[in-house]
Coordinates of C-alpha atoms in Angstrom, one line a residue:
P5 CA -6.4 -27.3 17.8
N6 CA -5.4 -28.2 21.4
W7 CA -9.0 -28.7 22.8
S8 CA -11.7 -31.1 21.5
R9 CA -14.4 -28.9 23.1
M10 CA -14.4 -25.8 25.2
D11 CA -17.0 -23.3 26.3
V12 CA -15.8 -19.7 25.8
R13 CA -17.3 -16.4 26.6
V14 CA -18.2 -14.4 23.5
I15 CA -16.3 -11.4 24.8
D16 CA -13.2 -13.5 24.8
L17 CA -13.4 -14.2 21.1
E18 CA -12.8 -12.2 17.9
I19 CA -14.6 -13.2 14.7
E20 CA -12.3 -13.8 11.7
L21 CA -14.1 -12.9 8.5
A22 CA -13.4 -13.9 4.9
G23 CA -9.8 -13.2 3.8
G24 CA -8.7 -13.1 7.5
Y25 CA -10.3 -9.7 8.0
R26 CA -11.7 -8.7 11.4
I27 CA -14.3 -6.2 12.5
G28 CA -12.6 -2.8 12.8
D29 CA -9.9 -3.4 10.2
F30 CA -9.2 -0.6 7.8
V31 CA -9.3 -1.4 4.1
T32 CA -8.7 0.4 0.8
S33 CA -10.8 0.0 -2.3
K34 CA -9.0 -1.4 -5.4
I35 CA -11.7 -0.4 -7.8
S36 CA -14.1 2.5 -8.4
R37 CA -17.8 1.7 -8.4
D38 CA -21.1 3.5 -8.4
T39 CA -24.0 2.3 -6.3
I40 CA -27.5 3.6 -5.5
W41 CA -26.1 4.6 -2.1
G42 CA -23.1 6.6 -3.5
T43 CA -19.7 6.2 -5.1
V44 CA -16.5 4.5 -3.9
F45 CA -13.3 5.5 -5.6
V46 CA -10.0 3.7 -6.1
G47 CA -7.8 4.2 -3.0
E48 CA -10.7 5.2 -0.8
S49 CA -10.4 4.0 2.8
G50 CA -13.2 2.1 4.6
T51 CA -13.8 0.1 7.7
V52 CA -14.8 -3.6 8.1
V53 CA -18.0 -3.9 10.1
G54 CA -19.1 -7.6 9.8
A55 CA -19.7 -10.7 7.8
A56 CA -21.7 -10.7 4.6
D57 CA -25.1 -12.4 4.3
T58 CA -24.2 -13.9 0.9
E59 CA -21.0 -15.5 -0.4
R60 CA -19.5 -15.2 3.1
R61 CA -16.2 -16.7 2.0
Q62 CA -15.7 -14.1 -0.7
R63 CA -17.4 -11.0 0.8
I64 CA -17.4 -8.8 3.9
V65 CA -19.5 -5.8 5.0
C66 CA -17.7 -2.4 4.9
R67 CA -18.5 1.2 5.7
F68 CA -17.2 3.8 3.2
P69 CA -17.5 7.6 3.9
N70 CA -19.4 8.4 0.7
L71 CA -21.9 5.6 1.0
T72 CA -25.2 6.1 2.9
K73 CA -25.5 2.4 3.5
L74 CA -23.2 -0.5 4.5
E75 CA -22.0 -2.5 1.5
E76 CA -21.1 -6.1 1.0
V77 CA -17.7 -6.0 -0.9
R78 CA -15.7 -8.8 -2.5
I79 CA -12.4 -9.3 -0.7
A80 CA -10.7 -9.4 -4.1
D81 CA -11.7 -5.7 -4.5
L82 CA -10.0 -4.7 -1.2
D83 CA -6.5 -4.1 0.1
Y84 CA -5.8 -4.5 3.8
Q85 CA -4.7 -1.1 5.2
L86 CA -1.9 -1.5 7.7
P87 CA -1.2 1.2 10.3
S88 CA 1.1 4.1 9.6
G89 CA 0.6 3.7 5.9
C90 CA 2.8 0.5 5.8
R91 CA 2.3 -2.0 3.0
I92 CA 3.2 -5.7 2.8
G93 CA 6.7 -5.9 1.4
D94 CA 7.9 -2.6 2.9
A95 CA 11.3 -2.6 4.4
V96 CA 11.6 -1.6 8.0
V97 CA 14.4 -0.9 10.5
S98 CA 14.2 -1.8 14.2
R99 CA 14.5 1.0 16.7
I100 CA 14.6 -1.4 19.6
N101 CA 16.6 -4.3 21.2
R102 CA 14.4 -7.2 22.3
S103 CA 14.7 -10.9 22.8
F104 CA 11.8 -13.3 22.0
G105 CA 13.4 -16.3 23.7
T106 CA 13.9 -19.3 21.6
R107 CA 12.1 -17.6 18.7
G108 CA 15.0 -15.2 18.1
S109 CA 15.8 -11.5 18.7
V110 CA 15.8 -8.1 17.1
A111 CA 18.4 -5.4 17.6
V112 CA 18.5 -1.7 16.9
G113 CA 19.4 -1.2 13.2
D114 CA 18.2 -4.7 12.1
R115 CA 16.4 -4.6 8.7
G116 CA 13.3 -6.6 8.1
Q117 CA 10.2 -6.7 6.0
V118 CA 6.5 -6.2 6.6
I119 CA 4.7 -9.5 6.0
G120 CA 1.1 -8.7 7.0
A121 CA -1.3 -7.8 9.8
A122 CA -0.6 -8.4 13.5
V123 CA -2.6 -11.0 15.4
F124 CA -3.6 -8.5 18.1
D125 CA -3.6 -4.7 18.4
R126 CA -3.9 -4.5 14.6
H127 CA -4.4 -0.7 14.6
D128 CA -1.0 -0.2 16.2
K129 CA 1.1 -3.2 15.2
I130 CA 2.3 -5.0 12.1
A131 CA 3.8 -8.4 11.4
C132 CA 7.4 -8.3 10.4
E133 CA 10.2 -10.7 9.4
F134 CA 13.8 -10.2 10.3
P135 CA 16.9 -12.3 9.5
N136 CA 17.0 -13.7 13.1
L137 CA 13.3 -13.8 13.6
S138 CA 10.8 -15.4 11.3
R139 CA 7.8 -13.5 12.4
V140 CA 7.1 -10.9 15.1
D141 CA 4.3 -8.4 15.7
L142 CA 5.7 -5.0 16.6
P143 CA 4.2 -1.5 17.2
T144 CA 4.9 0.8 14.3
S145 CA 6.5 3.2 16.9
D146 CA 9.3 0.6 17.2
L147 CA 10.1 0.7 13.5
D148 CA 11.4 3.0 10.8
I149 CA 10.6 2.6 7.1
E150 CA 13.8 1.8 5.3
E151 CA 15.4 4.4 3.0
S152 CA 15.1 3.8 -0.7
Y153 CA 18.1 3.1 -3.0
D154 CA 18.0 6.8 -4.0
S155 CA 18.7 7.9 -0.4
I156 CA 22.2 9.0 0.6
A157 CA 21.5 7.2 3.9
N158 CA 21.1 3.8 2.2
P159 CA 23.6 1.4 3.8
M160 CA 24.9 0.4 0.3
K161 CA 26.1 4.0 0.0
V162 CA 27.4 4.3 3.5
L163 CA 29.2 1.0 4.3
P164 CA 32.5 0.4 2.4
A165 CA 32.3 -2.3 -0.2
N166 CA 34.7 -4.6 1.6
E167 CA 32.1 -4.8 4.4
W168 CA 29.4 -6.3 2.2
G169 CA 30.2 -9.8 3.4
V170 CA 28.5 -13.1 4.3
T171 CA 29.9 -15.8 6.5
G172 CA 30.2 -19.4 5.4
A173 CA 27.5 -20.3 7.9
Q174 CA 25.2 -17.9 6.2
L175 CA 25.9 -19.4 2.8
D176 CA 25.1 -22.8 4.3
K177 CA 21.7 -21.4 5.5
L178 CA 21.0 -20.1 2.1
A179 CA 22.0 -23.5 0.6
A180 CA 19.5 -25.2 3.0
K181 CA 16.8 -22.7 1.8
V182 CA 17.6 -23.6 -1.8
I183 CA 17.3 -27.3 -1.1
A184 CA 14.0 -26.8 0.7
T185 CA 12.7 -24.6 -2.2
F186 CA 13.7 -27.0 -4.9
T187 CA 13.0 -30.3 -3.2
G188 CA 10.8 -32.5 -5.3
T189 CA 11.9 -30.9 -8.5
S190 CA 14.6 -32.1 -11.0
E191 CA 16.4 -28.8 -10.8
N192 CA 19.9 -28.2 -9.6
P193 CA 19.6 -24.4 -9.6
D194 CA 22.4 -22.2 -10.9
V195 CA 23.1 -18.8 -9.3
Y196 CA 20.8 -17.0 -11.8
K197 CA 17.9 -19.1 -10.5
V198 CA 18.7 -18.6 -6.8
V199 CA 19.0 -14.9 -7.3
E200 CA 15.7 -14.6 -9.2
E201 CA 13.6 -17.0 -6.9
I202 CA 15.1 -16.5 -3.5
I203 CA 17.5 -13.5 -3.1
K204 CA 15.5 -10.9 -5.1
P205 CA 12.1 -11.6 -3.4
I206 CA 13.8 -11.3 0.0
C207 CA 15.6 -8.0 -0.8
N208 CA 13.1 -6.5 -3.2
C209 CA 11.7 -3.9 -0.8
S210 CA 14.7 -3.5 1.6
H211 CA 16.8 -1.7 -1.1
V212 CA 20.0 -3.4 0.1
S213 CA 22.0 -6.5 -0.9
Y214 CA 21.4 -10.0 0.6
A215 CA 24.6 -9.5 2.6
I216 CA 23.5 -6.3 4.2
W217 CA 20.0 -7.6 4.7
L218 CA 21.6 -10.4 6.9
N219 CA 24.2 -8.1 8.4
P220 CA 22.8 -4.6 8.7
R221 CA 26.0 -3.2 10.2
G222 CA 28.2 -4.9 7.6
L223 CA 30.8 -7.6 7.9
K224 CA 34.4 -7.0 6.9
C225 CA 35.4 -9.5 4.3
N226 CA 38.6 -11.5 4.3
T227 CA 38.0 -13.6 1.2
F228 CA 37.0 -12.5 -2.3
V229 CA 35.3 -15.1 -4.4
S230 CA 35.5 -15.0 -8.2
H231 CA 33.0 -17.4 -10.0
S232 CA 30.5 -17.9 -12.7
W233 CA 26.7 -17.5 -12.3
S234 CA 26.1 -20.5 -14.6
E235 CA 27.4 -22.9 -12.0
S236 CA 25.3 -25.1 -9.6
F237 CA 24.8 -22.9 -6.6
L238 CA 25.0 -26.0 -4.2
A239 CA 28.2 -27.1 -5.9
F240 CA 29.6 -23.6 -5.5
V241 CA 29.0 -23.6 -1.7
A242 CA 30.3 -27.2 -1.4
Y243 CA 33.6 -26.2 -3.1
L244 CA 34.1 -23.4 -0.6
R245 CA 33.1 -25.6 2.3
E246 CA 35.5 -28.3 1.3
H247 CA 38.4 -26.0 0.6
F248 CA 38.2 -24.0 3.9
K249 CA 37.0 -26.9 6.0
A250 CA 36.8 -25.9 9.7
D251 CA 37.5 -22.3 8.8
F252 CA 34.5 -22.1 6.4
A253 CA 31.7 -21.2 8.8
T254 CA 33.4 -18.1 10.3
R255 CA 35.2 -16.9 7.2
V256 CA 33.6 -13.8 5.6
F257 CA 33.2 -14.0 1.9
W258 CA 32.7 -11.2 -0.7
V259 CA 30.5 -12.9 -3.3
C260 CA 29.0 -10.6 -6.0
F261 CA 25.5 -12.0 -6.0
T262 CA 25.2 -11.5 -2.2
A263 CA 27.3 -8.4 -1.9
N264 CA 25.7 -6.3 -4.7
P265 CA 22.0 -5.3 -4.4
Q266 CA 20.5 -7.6 -7.1
S267 CA 17.0 -6.2 -6.7
W268 CA 18.0 -2.6 -7.7
P269 CA 16.9 -1.3 -11.1
R270 CA 19.7 -1.7 -13.6
N271 CA 20.5 2.0 -13.9
K272 CA 20.7 2.3 -10.1
L273 CA 23.0 -0.7 -9.9
N274 CA 25.2 0.8 -12.7
D275 CA 25.5 4.0 -10.7
L276 CA 26.6 2.1 -7.6
L277 CA 29.2 0.1 -9.6
G278 CA 30.5 3.4 -11.1
M279 CA 32.1 4.3 -14.4
N280 CA 35.7 3.6 -13.2
P281 CA 36.4 -0.1 -12.7
H282 CA 39.3 0.8 -10.4
Q283 CA 36.9 2.4 -8.0
S284 CA 34.2 -0.3 -8.3
P285 CA 33.0 -2.4 -5.3
F286 CA 34.8 -5.3 -6.9
A287 CA 38.2 -3.5 -6.9
Q288 CA 37.7 -2.1 -3.4
A289 CA 36.8 -5.6 -2.0
I290 CA 39.8 -7.3 -3.7
G291 CA 42.1 -4.7 -2.4
N292 CA 41.0 -5.2 1.2
C293 CA 40.6 -9.0 1.3
E294 CA 43.5 -11.2 2.4
K295 CA 42.5 -14.0 0.0
F296 CA 41.4 -14.2 -3.6
V297 CA 39.7 -17.5 -4.5
V298 CA 38.6 -18.6 -8.0
V299 CA 35.8 -21.2 -7.9
R300 CA 35.7 -23.0 -11.2
N301 CA 32.8 -25.1 -12.3
T302 CA 32.1 -28.0 -14.6
S303 CA 29.1 -26.3 -16.4
K304 CA 30.8 -23.4 -18.2
N305 CA 34.1 -21.8 -18.7
M306 CA 33.9 -18.9 -16.2
Y307 CA 36.2 -16.7 -18.3
G308 CA 33.5 -16.2 -20.9
R309 CA 32.2 -13.8 -18.2
L310 CA 34.0 -10.5 -18.5
W311 CA 33.7 -9.6 -14.9
C312 CA 35.7 -12.8 -14.0
V313 CA 38.5 -11.6 -16.4
V314 CA 38.5 -8.2 -14.8
E315 CA 38.5 -9.6 -11.3
L316 CA 41.6 -11.6 -12.1
E317 CA 43.3 -8.6 -13.5
F318 CA 42.5 -6.6 -10.3
A319 CA 44.1 -9.5 -8.3
R320 CA 47.2 -9.4 -10.5
R321 CA 47.5 -5.6 -10.3
Q322 CA 47.1 -5.7 -6.5
D323 CA 49.6 -8.5 -6.1
R324 CA 47.1 -11.0 -4.7
D325 CA 47.8 -14.7 -4.7
V326 CA 45.1 -16.7 -6.5
E327 CA 43.8 -19.8 -4.9
V328 CA 42.1 -22.1 -7.5
I329 CA 39.4 -24.6 -6.5
G330 CA 36.8 -26.6 -8.4
S331 CA 37.0 -28.0 -11.9
M332 CA 36.6 -26.6 -15.4
P333 CA 34.3 -28.2 -18.0
P334 CA 36.0 -31.2 -19.6
S335 CA 35.5 -29.7 -23.0
T336 CA 37.3 -26.4 -22.1
L337 CA 39.8 -25.7 -24.8
N338 CA 39.6 -22.0 -25.3
C339 CA 41.6 -19.8 -23.0
G340 CA 43.9 -16.9 -23.2
R341 CA 43.5 -14.7 -26.3
A342 CA 40.6 -16.5 -28.0
L343 CA 38.5 -16.5 -24.8
L344 CA 39.4 -13.0 -23.8
K345 CA 38.2 -11.7 -27.2
D346 CA 34.7 -13.3 -26.7
A347 CA 34.2 -12.5 -23.0
K348 CA 31.2 -10.3 -22.2
C349 CA 28.7 -9.2 -19.5
S350 CA 25.0 -9.7 -19.4
D351 CA 24.7 -5.9 -19.5
I352 CA 25.8 -4.2 -22.7
D353 CA 27.1 -1.1 -20.9
D354 CA 29.2 -3.2 -18.5
T355 CA 30.6 -5.0 -21.6
K356 CA 31.6 -1.7 -23.2
L357 CA 33.2 -0.3 -20.0
L358 CA 35.1 -3.4 -19.1
K359 CA 36.3 -4.0 -22.7
A360 CA 37.8 -0.5 -22.6
F361 CA 39.5 -1.3 -19.3
I362 CA 41.0 -4.5 -20.7
K363 CA 42.3 -2.7 -23.8
L364 CA 44.4 -0.5 -21.4
S365 CA 45.8 -3.6 -19.6
P366 CA 48.7 -5.9 -20.6
T367 CA 46.6 -8.5 -22.4
D368 CA 49.4 -11.0 -22.8
R369 CA 49.7 -11.2 -19.0
I370 CA 45.9 -11.6 -18.6
E371 CA 45.9 -14.3 -21.2
K372 CA 48.7 -16.2 -19.6
L373 CA 47.1 -16.0 -16.2
I374 CA 43.7 -17.2 -17.5
A375 CA 45.4 -20.2 -19.1
E376 CA 47.1 -21.0 -15.8
V377 CA 43.9 -20.8 -13.8
V378 CA 42.0 -23.0 -16.3
A379 CA 44.7 -25.7 -16.2
A380 CA 45.7 -25.6 -12.5
P381 CA 44.8 -28.5 -10.3
A382 CA 42.3 -27.8 -7.6
G383 CA 44.0 -26.4 -4.5
R384 CA 46.9 -24.7 -6.5
V385 CA 48.0 -21.2 -5.4
L386 CA 49.1 -19.0 -8.3
H387 CA 51.3 -15.9 -8.0
P388 CA 50.0 -13.4 -10.7
K389 CA 53.3 -11.4 -10.8
A390 CA 54.9 -14.6 -12.2
A391 CA 52.4 -14.7 -15.0
G392 CA 54.1 -11.8 -16.6

């Protein structure tokens, strides 16, 4: 790209074959096939030895141990075999501290993801992505494979829930990613969409939440945010930014969709949330945050979401002031008893558990507090004890 013409020694070049493969790369067969020279089985390892004579953009020549002759193989029938048994999408943990200048840095304990083969030394290195480094080729000896969600060493089971935080600056970066992802479309994505298309793919193999993916050692939260997933994600961030102004970038927020590991299987997530709402990550975070903020939205009445009702009850029980920002839908009429009766969760087990919790609570106080939050002007600070 930077030279119009250049004479180069052959020994200074490496041929890139179809699919980005190179001579000497290890591959795994994705299919079983019988040939006149022997049989290749699914999962069998082979070695790339050169370019094919035919269909050179779709095939490469490989050597497999049970074949008596080299074979031209379609790249669609192969998987690239990374060193140390790593696979694209695997979560890794850095064992080193290293700066890469303006590109970024990686520190011991940082969690990242395998994104492909290294440019050089492909038998010893893999390409990884970290929160502060978009791409880096590292030796596998400098990395550990991340623990799964079943491991007792998983950070979600080690770090206290009130340290599953993200800063305002990190929310702004996520907002910039959302804008870049949806530019050119007519969508103003809600939180559900952002979780499915951005957060889950990032965290799918790391087995931690987005907050812990960004902050492997955890960040102690000072602000709990209660909100609805049906709102515009960009409006949600804008409400917080406008409310906290100069303090927004450094403030550490506990937000459920970044704090909880959204990519976990539902049963594993339920185990993490627990069977006692008082001991749930939500309750622990509210009890340890100095501020409790309700972010209303104009799309949907947030108190149709049962978790929002329970969060408000936790705030009341723990004597937290409630800061109200944003606006409710113009058509919002139901609040108090009628809304409380119909509130539910997306998960039926959560609905049953939280309904049982609400039945043991003073519903008249909850109903009155919901009504006050719905009607309060933006910026109002409510005192839950007064609601009773």
